[in-house]
Short mmCIF file of C-alpha atoms and ligand atoms in Angstrom, two decimals:
data_model
loop_
_atom_site.label_atom_id
_atom_site.label_comp_id
_atom_site.label_asym_id
_atom_site.label_seq_id
_atom_site.Cartn_x
_atom_site.Cartn_y
_atom_site.Cartn_z
CA MET G 8 -31.80 32.10 14.03
CA SER G 9 -29.06 32.45 11.48
CA SER G 10 -29.99 32.02 7.84
CA THR G 11 -27.92 29.90 5.51
CA THR G 12 -26.76 30.53 1.99
CA GLU G 13 -26.02 26.84 1.37
CA PRO G 14 -28.30 25.78 -1.48
CA ASP G 15 -29.31 22.56 0.20
CA GLY G 16 -29.50 24.09 3.66
CA PRO G 17 -32.80 24.44 5.50
CA PRO G 18 -35.42 27.05 4.65
CA PRO G 19 -34.33 30.37 6.18
CA THR G 20 -37.82 31.42 7.21
CA THR G 21 -38.71 28.26 9.08
CA PRO G 22 -40.66 29.26 12.21
CA LEU G 23 -38.54 27.37 14.67
CA ALA G 24 -37.82 28.72 18.11
CA SER G 25 -35.43 31.64 18.12
CA ALA G 26 -33.19 32.57 21.03
CA SER G 27 -35.27 35.59 21.99
CA LEU G 28 -38.48 33.56 22.01
CA ALA G 29 -37.17 30.54 23.91
CA SER G 30 -39.45 31.03 26.88
CA THR G 31 -40.68 27.46 27.27
CA GLN G 32 -38.88 24.16 27.59
CA ASP G 33 -40.39 23.21 24.19
CA ASP G 34 -38.59 26.20 22.63
CA ARG G 35 -35.35 25.39 24.44
CA ASP G 36 -35.59 21.75 23.29
CA LEU G 37 -35.80 22.91 19.69
CA LEU G 38 -32.87 25.29 20.14
CA LEU G 39 -30.81 22.35 21.33
CA TYR G 40 -30.96 20.94 17.81
CA GLU G 41 -30.73 24.22 15.93
CA SER G 42 -27.09 23.88 14.90
CA ARG G 43 -27.77 20.36 13.58
CA LEU G 44 -30.85 21.54 11.66
CA GLU G 45 -28.79 24.24 9.96
CA ARG G 46 -26.49 21.77 8.18
CA PRO G 47 -26.89 20.95 4.48
CA ILE G 48 -29.04 17.92 3.66
CA ARG G 49 -26.09 15.99 2.21
CA VAL G 50 -24.40 16.14 5.63
CA LYS G 51 -27.55 15.27 7.58
CA ALA G 52 -28.84 12.43 5.38
CA PRO G 53 -26.27 9.77 6.49
CA GLU G 54 -27.31 10.29 10.13
CA LEU G 55 -30.84 9.33 9.18
CA GLU G 56 -29.74 5.98 7.71
CA ARG G 57 -28.56 2.66 9.12
CA SER G 58 -26.61 0.18 6.96
CA GLY G 59 -27.66 1.88 3.72
CA ARG G 60 -31.33 1.83 4.68
CA LEU G 61 -33.58 4.68 5.81
CA ARG G 62 -33.87 4.77 9.57
CA HIS G 63 -35.88 8.00 9.67
CA LEU G 64 -37.57 9.66 6.68
CA ILE G 65 -37.54 13.40 7.29
CA PHE G 66 -37.02 15.16 3.97
CA SER G 67 -37.47 14.18 0.34
CA GLY G 68 -33.75 14.83 -0.30
CA GLN G 69 -33.11 11.42 1.32
CA LEU G 70 -34.93 9.67 -1.53
CA THR G 71 -32.50 8.95 -4.36
CA VAL G 72 -33.68 7.95 -7.83
CA ASP G 73 -32.50 4.37 -7.16
CA LEU G 74 -34.35 4.16 -3.84
CA LEU G 75 -37.51 5.54 -5.48
CA GLU G 76 -37.29 2.80 -8.11
CA GLU G 77 -36.75 0.18 -5.44
CA LEU G 78 -39.69 1.37 -3.31
CA GLY G 79 -41.89 1.58 -6.42
CA SER G 80 -41.12 -2.06 -7.31
CA VAL G 81 -41.90 -3.23 -3.77
CA ALA G 82 -45.17 -1.24 -3.83
CA ASP G 83 -46.10 -2.91 -7.13
CA VAL G 84 -45.48 -6.33 -5.56
CA ILE G 85 -47.50 -5.50 -2.41
CA ARG G 86 -50.33 -4.32 -4.67
CA GLN G 87 -50.25 -7.61 -6.59
CA LEU G 88 -50.01 -9.78 -3.47
CA SER G 89 -52.99 -7.95 -2.00
CA ARG G 90 -55.17 -9.24 -4.84
CA HIS G 91 -54.91 -12.79 -3.45
CA ARG G 92 -55.99 -14.14 -0.09
CA SER G 93 -52.70 -16.04 0.32
CA GLY G 94 -50.73 -12.87 -0.47
CA GLN G 95 -52.77 -10.85 2.02
CA ASP G 96 -52.20 -13.50 4.70
CA PHE G 97 -48.46 -13.46 4.04
CA LEU G 98 -48.30 -9.64 4.28
CA ILE G 99 -50.42 -9.36 7.41
CA ASN G 100 -48.11 -11.73 9.28
CA LEU G 101 -44.97 -9.97 8.20
CA LEU G 102 -44.78 -7.18 10.81
CA HIS G 103 -47.36 -8.48 13.23
CA HIS G 104 -44.97 -7.92 16.12
CA LYS G 105 -44.61 -4.16 15.44
CA ARG G 106 -46.64 -1.24 16.77
CA ALA G 107 -46.87 2.24 15.27
CA MET G 108 -47.88 5.58 16.80
CA LEU G 109 -49.60 8.00 14.46
CA TYR G 110 -48.99 11.38 16.11
CA PHE G 111 -50.93 13.81 13.93
CA THR G 112 -51.50 17.21 15.53
CA GLN G 113 -52.55 18.84 12.26
CA PRO G 114 -55.63 17.98 10.19
CA SER G 115 -55.20 15.03 7.86
CA THR G 116 -57.44 12.58 6.04
CA ARG G 117 -55.47 10.83 3.30
CA THR G 118 -52.03 10.79 4.90
CA PHE G 119 -53.39 9.54 8.21
CA LEU G 120 -55.70 6.93 6.75
CA SER G 121 -53.31 5.66 4.12
CA PHE G 122 -50.55 5.24 6.71
CA MET G 123 -53.05 3.41 8.91
CA ALA G 124 -54.11 1.20 5.98
CA ALA G 125 -50.43 0.61 5.09
CA CYS G 126 -49.76 -0.52 8.67
CA GLN G 127 -52.81 -2.81 8.53
CA ILE G 128 -51.67 -4.39 5.25
CA LEU G 129 -48.39 -5.38 6.94
CA GLY G 130 -50.00 -6.38 10.22
CA ILE G 131 -48.57 -3.44 12.19
CA THR G 132 -50.84 -2.39 15.07
CA CYS G 133 -51.65 1.34 15.09
CA ASN G 134 -52.44 3.81 17.76
CA GLU G 135 -53.02 7.51 17.42
CA VAL G 136 -52.82 10.89 19.11
CA ARG G 137 -54.48 13.50 16.93
CA ASN G 138 -55.50 16.11 19.44
CA PRO G 139 -52.78 17.25 21.86
CA GLN G 140 -55.61 18.48 24.12
CA THR G 141 -56.24 14.84 24.96
CA SER G 142 -52.59 14.18 25.85
CA SER G 143 -50.42 15.19 28.78
CA GLU G 144 -49.15 18.17 26.77
CA THR G 145 -52.04 20.03 28.43
CA LYS G 146 -50.42 19.23 31.81
CA GLY G 147 -47.21 20.89 30.76
CA GLU G 148 -45.44 17.91 29.19
CA THR G 149 -42.94 18.92 26.49
CA ARG G 150 -43.30 17.52 22.97
CA PHE G 151 -39.96 15.77 23.32
CA ASP G 152 -41.13 14.01 26.49
CA SER G 153 -44.28 12.94 24.63
CA ILE G 154 -42.21 11.59 21.74
CA ARG G 155 -39.87 9.74 24.07
CA MET G 156 -42.89 8.20 25.80
CA PHE G 157 -44.28 7.06 22.45
CA SER G 158 -40.95 5.42 21.73
CA SER G 159 -41.33 3.42 24.96
CA TYR G 160 -44.54 1.79 23.76
CA PHE G 161 -44.22 1.76 19.97
CA ASP G 162 -41.71 0.67 17.34
CA LEU G 163 -42.28 3.55 14.91
CA ILE G 164 -43.56 7.13 15.15
CA ILE G 165 -45.29 8.63 12.12
CA MET G 166 -45.84 12.31 12.82
CA ARG G 167 -47.47 15.38 11.33
CA SER G 168 -47.02 18.73 12.98
CA PRO G 169 -47.63 22.39 12.19
CA ILE G 170 -44.08 23.05 13.40
CA ALA G 171 -41.53 22.99 10.60
CA ARG G 172 -38.65 20.63 11.35
CA LEU G 173 -40.07 19.24 14.59
CA ALA G 174 -39.91 15.78 12.99
CA GLU G 175 -36.26 16.34 12.15
CA SER G 176 -35.49 17.37 15.74
CA CYS G 177 -37.30 14.25 16.96
CA ALA G 178 -35.09 12.12 14.71
CA TYR G 179 -32.02 13.68 16.36
CA LEU G 180 -33.56 13.03 19.77
CA MET G 181 -33.96 9.35 18.79
CA ASN G 182 -30.36 9.22 17.52
CA ASP G 183 -29.10 10.67 20.80
CA LEU G 184 -31.13 8.12 22.76
CA GLU G 185 -29.72 5.32 20.61
CA ARG G 186 -26.17 6.59 21.14
CA SER G 187 -26.64 6.60 24.90
CA GLY G 188 -27.96 3.03 24.85
CA ASN G 189 -31.62 3.95 25.31
CA ARG G 190 -34.65 2.80 23.41
CA SER G 191 -35.01 4.60 20.09
CA VAL G 192 -37.42 4.14 17.17
CA PRO G 193 -37.67 5.42 13.57
CA ILE G 194 -39.46 8.71 12.86
CA VAL G 195 -41.41 9.24 9.64
CA ASN G 196 -42.32 12.79 8.71
CA ALA G 197 -45.94 12.93 7.52
CA GLY G 198 -45.87 16.71 6.97
CA SER G 199 -43.88 19.31 8.89
CA GLY G 200 -45.31 22.84 8.81
CA ALA G 201 -44.77 24.60 5.50
CA ASP G 202 -41.50 22.78 5.15
CA GLU G 203 -41.62 19.19 3.86
CA HIS G 204 -43.97 16.32 3.11
CA PRO G 205 -41.63 13.59 1.88
CA THR G 206 -44.12 10.72 1.79
CA GLN G 207 -46.53 12.78 -0.34
CA ALA G 208 -43.65 13.37 -2.77
CA LEU G 209 -42.98 9.63 -2.64
CA LEU G 210 -46.52 8.77 -3.70
CA ASP G 211 -46.49 11.51 -6.34
CA ILE G 212 -43.33 10.03 -7.85
CA TYR G 213 -44.78 6.51 -7.66
CA THR G 214 -47.85 7.71 -9.56
CA LEU G 215 -45.63 9.34 -12.21
CA GLN G 216 -43.48 6.19 -12.45
CA ARG G 217 -46.57 4.10 -13.20
CA THR G 218 -48.12 6.64 -15.54
CA PHE G 219 -44.95 7.11 -17.58
CA GLN G 220 -44.63 3.38 -18.17
CA PHE G 221 -47.53 4.02 -20.61
CA GLU G 222 -48.84 0.52 -20.06
CA GLY G 223 -52.49 1.49 -20.14
CA SER G 224 -52.98 -0.27 -16.80
CA THR G 225 -54.63 1.09 -13.68
CA ASP G 226 -52.52 4.20 -13.38
CA SER G 227 -52.67 5.23 -16.97
CA SER G 228 -56.14 4.83 -18.35
CA LEU G 229 -54.88 5.54 -21.85
CA SER G 230 -56.13 2.96 -24.25
CA THR G 231 -53.48 4.21 -26.67
CA ARG G 232 -50.22 2.25 -26.46
CA PHE G 233 -46.90 4.03 -26.18
CA GLU G 234 -45.88 3.34 -29.78
CA GLU G 235 -49.13 4.82 -31.11
CA LEU G 236 -48.89 7.74 -28.72
CA GLN G 237 -45.48 8.69 -30.09
CA LYS G 238 -47.03 9.14 -33.53
CA LEU G 239 -49.59 11.70 -32.30
CA PRO G 240 -48.97 15.38 -33.09
CA GLY G 241 -46.78 17.00 -30.45
CA CYS G 242 -45.80 13.63 -28.89
CA ASP G 243 -42.75 12.82 -30.98
CA GLY G 244 -39.67 12.39 -28.84
CA LEU G 245 -41.79 11.12 -25.92
CA THR G 246 -39.82 8.72 -23.71
CA LYS G 247 -40.81 6.31 -20.94
CA GLY G 248 -39.89 7.21 -17.38
CA LEU G 249 -39.63 10.49 -15.48
CA ALA G 250 -36.62 11.92 -17.33
CA ASN G 251 -36.93 14.28 -20.32
CA LYS G 252 -40.21 15.84 -19.18
CA THR G 253 -41.73 19.23 -18.41
CA TYR G 254 -43.59 19.24 -15.08
CA GLY G 255 -46.03 22.02 -14.23
CA PHE G 256 -47.05 23.07 -10.72
CA CYS G 257 -49.97 25.44 -10.34
CA GLY G 258 -51.51 27.37 -7.43
CA ASP G 259 -50.03 28.23 -4.05
CA ILE G 260 -46.39 27.46 -4.78
CA GLY G 261 -45.01 29.49 -1.88
CA ARG G 262 -46.88 27.84 0.97
CA GLY G 263 -47.42 24.28 -0.25
CA ARG G 264 -45.03 21.81 1.38
CA THR G 265 -45.93 19.09 -1.13
CA VAL G 266 -44.64 21.20 -4.02
CA ARG G 267 -41.38 21.78 -2.16
CA SER G 268 -40.78 18.08 -1.52
CA LEU G 269 -41.81 16.91 -5.01
CA ALA G 270 -39.89 19.59 -6.94
CA MET G 271 -36.69 18.56 -5.15
CA LEU G 272 -37.21 14.93 -6.20
CA LEU G 273 -38.05 15.72 -9.82
CA ALA G 274 -34.88 17.80 -10.05
CA ASN G 275 -32.89 14.55 -9.68
CA TYR G 276 -34.05 13.23 -13.07
CA GLU G 277 -32.21 13.91 -16.34
CA ASN G 278 -33.32 16.69 -18.62
CA VAL G 279 -36.30 17.84 -16.57
CA ARG G 280 -37.91 21.28 -16.70
CA LEU G 281 -40.04 22.57 -13.84
CA VAL G 282 -42.68 25.22 -14.53
CA PHE G 283 -44.33 27.03 -11.61
CA ILE G 284 -47.57 28.89 -12.34
CA ALA G 285 -48.73 31.11 -9.48
CA PRO G 286 -50.27 34.52 -8.87
CA ASP G 287 -47.61 37.18 -8.75
CA HIS G 288 -47.61 37.71 -4.99
CA PRO G 289 -44.53 37.21 -2.77
CA LYS G 290 -46.32 34.68 -0.53
CA LEU G 291 -47.67 32.62 -3.42
CA VAL G 292 -44.63 32.40 -5.70
CA MET G 293 -41.75 30.03 -5.00
CA ARG G 294 -39.74 30.74 -1.87
CA ASP G 295 -36.18 31.74 -2.58
CA ASP G 296 -34.62 28.89 -0.62
CA LEU G 297 -36.35 26.35 -2.89
CA ARG G 298 -35.36 28.35 -5.99
CA GLN G 299 -31.71 28.30 -4.87
CA ARG G 300 -31.80 24.58 -4.10
CA LEU G 301 -33.30 23.78 -7.50
CA LEU G 302 -30.83 26.01 -9.33
CA ALA G 303 -27.99 24.31 -7.46
CA LYS G 304 -29.20 21.05 -9.03
CA ASN G 305 -28.93 22.65 -12.48
CA VAL G 306 -32.58 22.06 -13.24
CA THR G 307 -34.32 24.46 -15.64
CA ILE G 308 -37.10 26.38 -13.90
CA HIS G 309 -39.72 28.75 -15.30
CA GLU G 310 -41.85 30.91 -13.03
CA LEU G 311 -45.00 32.09 -14.81
CA SER G 312 -48.29 33.66 -13.81
CA SER G 313 -50.62 32.13 -16.40
CA PHE G 314 -51.39 28.89 -18.24
CA GLU G 315 -51.32 31.00 -21.40
CA THR G 316 -47.73 32.23 -21.10
CA LEU G 317 -45.69 30.91 -24.02
CA LEU G 318 -43.11 28.17 -23.51
CA ASP G 319 -41.20 27.14 -26.65
CA GLY G 320 -43.62 29.33 -28.63
CA LYS G 321 -46.83 27.66 -27.37
CA PRO G 322 -49.11 28.29 -24.33
CA VAL G 323 -47.58 26.38 -21.42
CA ILE G 324 -50.79 24.38 -20.75
CA GLU G 325 -50.19 22.65 -24.11
CA GLN G 326 -46.56 21.88 -23.34
CA LEU G 327 -46.73 20.06 -20.01
CA ASP G 328 -46.05 16.34 -19.59
CA ALA G 329 -47.74 16.41 -16.16
CA LEU G 330 -49.60 19.03 -14.14
CA TYR G 331 -49.59 19.20 -10.34
CA MET G 332 -52.47 21.35 -9.09
CA THR G 333 -52.56 22.70 -5.54
CA ARG G 334 -55.02 24.35 -3.20
CA VAL G 335 -54.53 27.89 -1.90
CA GLN G 336 -53.43 27.36 1.71
CA LYS G 337 -55.89 29.87 3.19
CA GLU G 338 -55.28 28.69 6.74
CA HIS G 339 -51.94 30.55 6.61
CA ASP G 340 -53.50 33.88 5.52
CA THR G 341 -52.94 36.91 7.76
CA PRO G 342 -55.63 39.65 7.72
CA GLU G 343 -53.33 41.71 5.42
CA ASP G 344 -52.96 38.75 3.05
CA ALA G 345 -56.71 38.36 2.87
CA ASP G 346 -57.08 42.02 1.72
CA CYS G 347 -54.32 41.64 -0.82
CA PHE G 348 -55.50 38.24 -2.10
CA ALA G 349 -59.02 39.64 -2.61
CA LYS G 350 -57.59 41.54 -5.60
CA ILE G 351 -56.17 38.37 -7.22
CA ASP G 352 -58.25 36.52 -9.80
CA PHE G 353 -57.69 32.97 -8.54
CA SER G 354 -59.95 31.53 -11.24
CA ARG G 355 -56.94 31.86 -13.56
CA TYR G 356 -55.30 29.13 -11.48
CA CYS G 357 -58.25 26.74 -11.76
CA LEU G 358 -58.62 24.06 -14.41
CA SER G 359 -61.59 23.97 -16.77
CA LYS G 360 -62.71 21.37 -19.30
CA ASN G 361 -61.47 23.66 -22.02
CA LEU G 362 -57.98 23.97 -20.52
CA VAL G 363 -57.76 20.20 -19.99
CA SER G 364 -58.79 19.57 -23.61
CA ARG G 365 -55.70 21.51 -24.66
CA MET G 366 -53.31 19.42 -22.54
CA ARG G 367 -51.19 16.64 -24.02
CA PRO G 368 -53.31 13.48 -24.38
CA TYR G 369 -51.27 11.50 -21.84
CA ALA G 370 -50.41 14.30 -19.36
CA PRO G 371 -51.60 13.25 -15.88
CA ILE G 372 -53.30 15.80 -13.63
CA LEU G 373 -52.22 15.34 -10.03
CA HIS G 374 -53.26 17.03 -6.79
CA PRO G 375 -52.14 16.14 -3.26
CA PHE G 376 -55.73 16.78 -2.11
CA PRO G 377 -57.82 18.03 -0.43
CA ARG G 378 -59.09 20.13 -3.32
CA ASP G 379 -60.99 23.21 -2.25
CA GLN G 380 -64.63 23.16 -3.36
CA HIS G 381 -64.83 26.94 -2.82
CA SER G 382 -61.79 27.78 -4.95
CA GLY G 383 -62.52 24.99 -7.44
CA GLU G 384 -58.93 24.50 -8.63
CA ILE G 385 -60.09 21.17 -10.11
CA PRO G 386 -63.83 21.20 -10.81
CA PRO G 387 -65.49 17.74 -10.51
CA GLU G 388 -66.47 17.68 -14.20
CA ILE G 389 -62.80 16.89 -14.93
CA ASP G 390 -62.83 13.76 -12.74
CA ASN G 391 -63.87 11.49 -15.60
CA ASP G 392 -61.14 12.68 -17.94
CA ASP G 393 -58.50 9.99 -18.63
CA ARG G 394 -55.84 12.36 -17.39
CA ALA G 395 -57.41 12.93 -13.95
CA MET G 396 -55.06 10.89 -11.78
CA TYR G 397 -55.72 12.31 -8.30
CA PHE G 398 -57.93 9.56 -6.87
CA ARG G 399 -55.56 6.84 -8.10
CA GLN G 400 -52.68 8.95 -6.79
CA ALA G 401 -54.23 8.93 -3.30
CA ARG G 402 -54.69 5.14 -3.41
CA ASN G 403 -51.09 4.78 -4.56
CA GLY G 404 -50.18 6.41 -1.25
CA MET G 405 -51.33 3.32 0.60
CA TRP G 406 -49.15 0.96 -1.50
CA ILE G 407 -46.01 3.08 -1.49
CA ARG G 408 -46.32 3.83 2.24
CA SER G 409 -46.56 0.06 2.82
CA ALA G 410 -43.36 -0.31 0.80
CA LEU G 411 -41.70 2.41 2.87
CA LEU G 412 -42.65 0.75 6.17
CA ALA G 413 -41.41 -2.60 4.86
CA HIS G 414 -38.12 -0.90 3.91
CA VAL G 415 -37.71 0.76 7.33
CA PHE G 416 -38.31 -2.60 9.08
CA ASP G 417 -36.07 -4.47 6.62
CA ALA G 418 -38.94 -6.69 5.42
CA ASP G 419 -38.89 -5.71 1.74
CA GLY G 420 -36.46 -8.50 0.77
CA GLN G 421 -38.82 -11.08 2.29
CA ILE G 422 -41.75 -9.64 0.29
CA LEU G 423 -39.85 -9.83 -2.99
CA ARG G 424 -38.65 -13.38 -2.26
CA TYR G 425 -42.14 -14.59 -1.36
CA PHE G 426 -43.55 -13.05 -4.54
CA ARG G 427 -40.86 -14.68 -6.69
CA ASN G 428 -41.29 -18.09 -5.07
CA GLU G 429 -45.06 -18.23 -4.80
CA PHE G 430 -46.36 -16.11 -7.67
CA GLN G 431 -43.76 -16.23 -10.39
CA LYS G 432 -42.99 -19.98 -10.46
C1 NCD Y 528 -51.42 18.24 1.77
C2 NCD Y 528 -50.79 18.66 3.07
O1 NCD Y 528 -51.34 18.43 4.13
O2 NCD Y 528 -49.73 19.21 2.98
N1 NCD Y 528 -52.33 17.21 1.82
C3 NCD Y 528 -51.91 15.91 1.96
O3 NCD Y 528 -51.16 15.56 2.84
N2 NCD Y 528 -52.33 15.05 1.03
C4 NCD Y 528 -51.82 19.37 0.92
C5 NCD Y 528 -52.78 20.39 1.44
O4 NCD Y 528 -53.20 20.39 2.57
O5 NCD Y 528 -53.10 21.25 0.63
#
């Protein structure tokens, strides 16, 4: 497979099929799309839209700042409607005629369940294939045949796969079917190998949007109002919104797809700095393709190996506006990695009460979850801290995924109109 030097091109190390390995029809199917996968995101994105609306959601680069705002507002409305029986009844009838396939061939708890809950909120019927051993793939069926079959029975395919960019290839398959007059349905990427997890980034941004309104509501448990907060030491110059902030990411930066998708979205906001704190090992630090893409967006990045490294003359832990913790993705370790990682002191990449006490008073702590009880990157004693946002973040996933599904099925306008007419009179 050729590698690309285009900053917004695909990751060069993606384990897609390569010509020499194309021994099965599955491999040959993937090769069919290889030249399309190699194109920069800005060229691919329009093919994944219809009439200015997302048709397929494959990578976070499709989510503009304006669309993120729009989806966040719809999610807020769905959340409010869901507090009332009449609002719930309205929502559940909205997409009652639609069916979704959740095709998850990689472990998942939150993404799977929150998509299922999102479908249920909007009345979409769900079905699932989680174990390919129970499908005809064991009888030699190709993945593309499976996907095409799903599209015969369902109106939407939400998929998670260990294969990077399989979801993207499936979107092209659907586009080709559409072009030839066949049945075709939207594809939503719920995690593709080590590559992308756009809907996790979506819920991370939604959580940050709510937190940085500083309204002291459910997503920011701060009792201190914004105006008072600005007077606190170190908080002068604080602004509302996601711009003008320093975001920290800590842990397994190299292998975490959620970091990749979120960092790309944060880079779209004005005057943002991204700080990556990871053990100094080539597999754990940022991959070069992400570094190049971020630099091409002119965002300031710092790659550090400790919370104590100085940033603007102070330890970085004291300088962050938000901290995104991650788990070490041990399932990707090779035997050589395991030997090498044994020498790393991972406890330096775990939070403690003491570290949290040094963080800015409003700075949310996020984590895509699951957290690893053995590594302890976020010990449970932090859960009651005002800044611990991860459980609310996971619940936000349900609301923002509902908003996404409403957007894909062009039902968001109806939701906003109903809310205006029935709840804001
Ligand atoms: C993440 C994933 O699967 O990429 N979890 C999630 O979807 N919330 C992160 C992880 O597994 O570490």
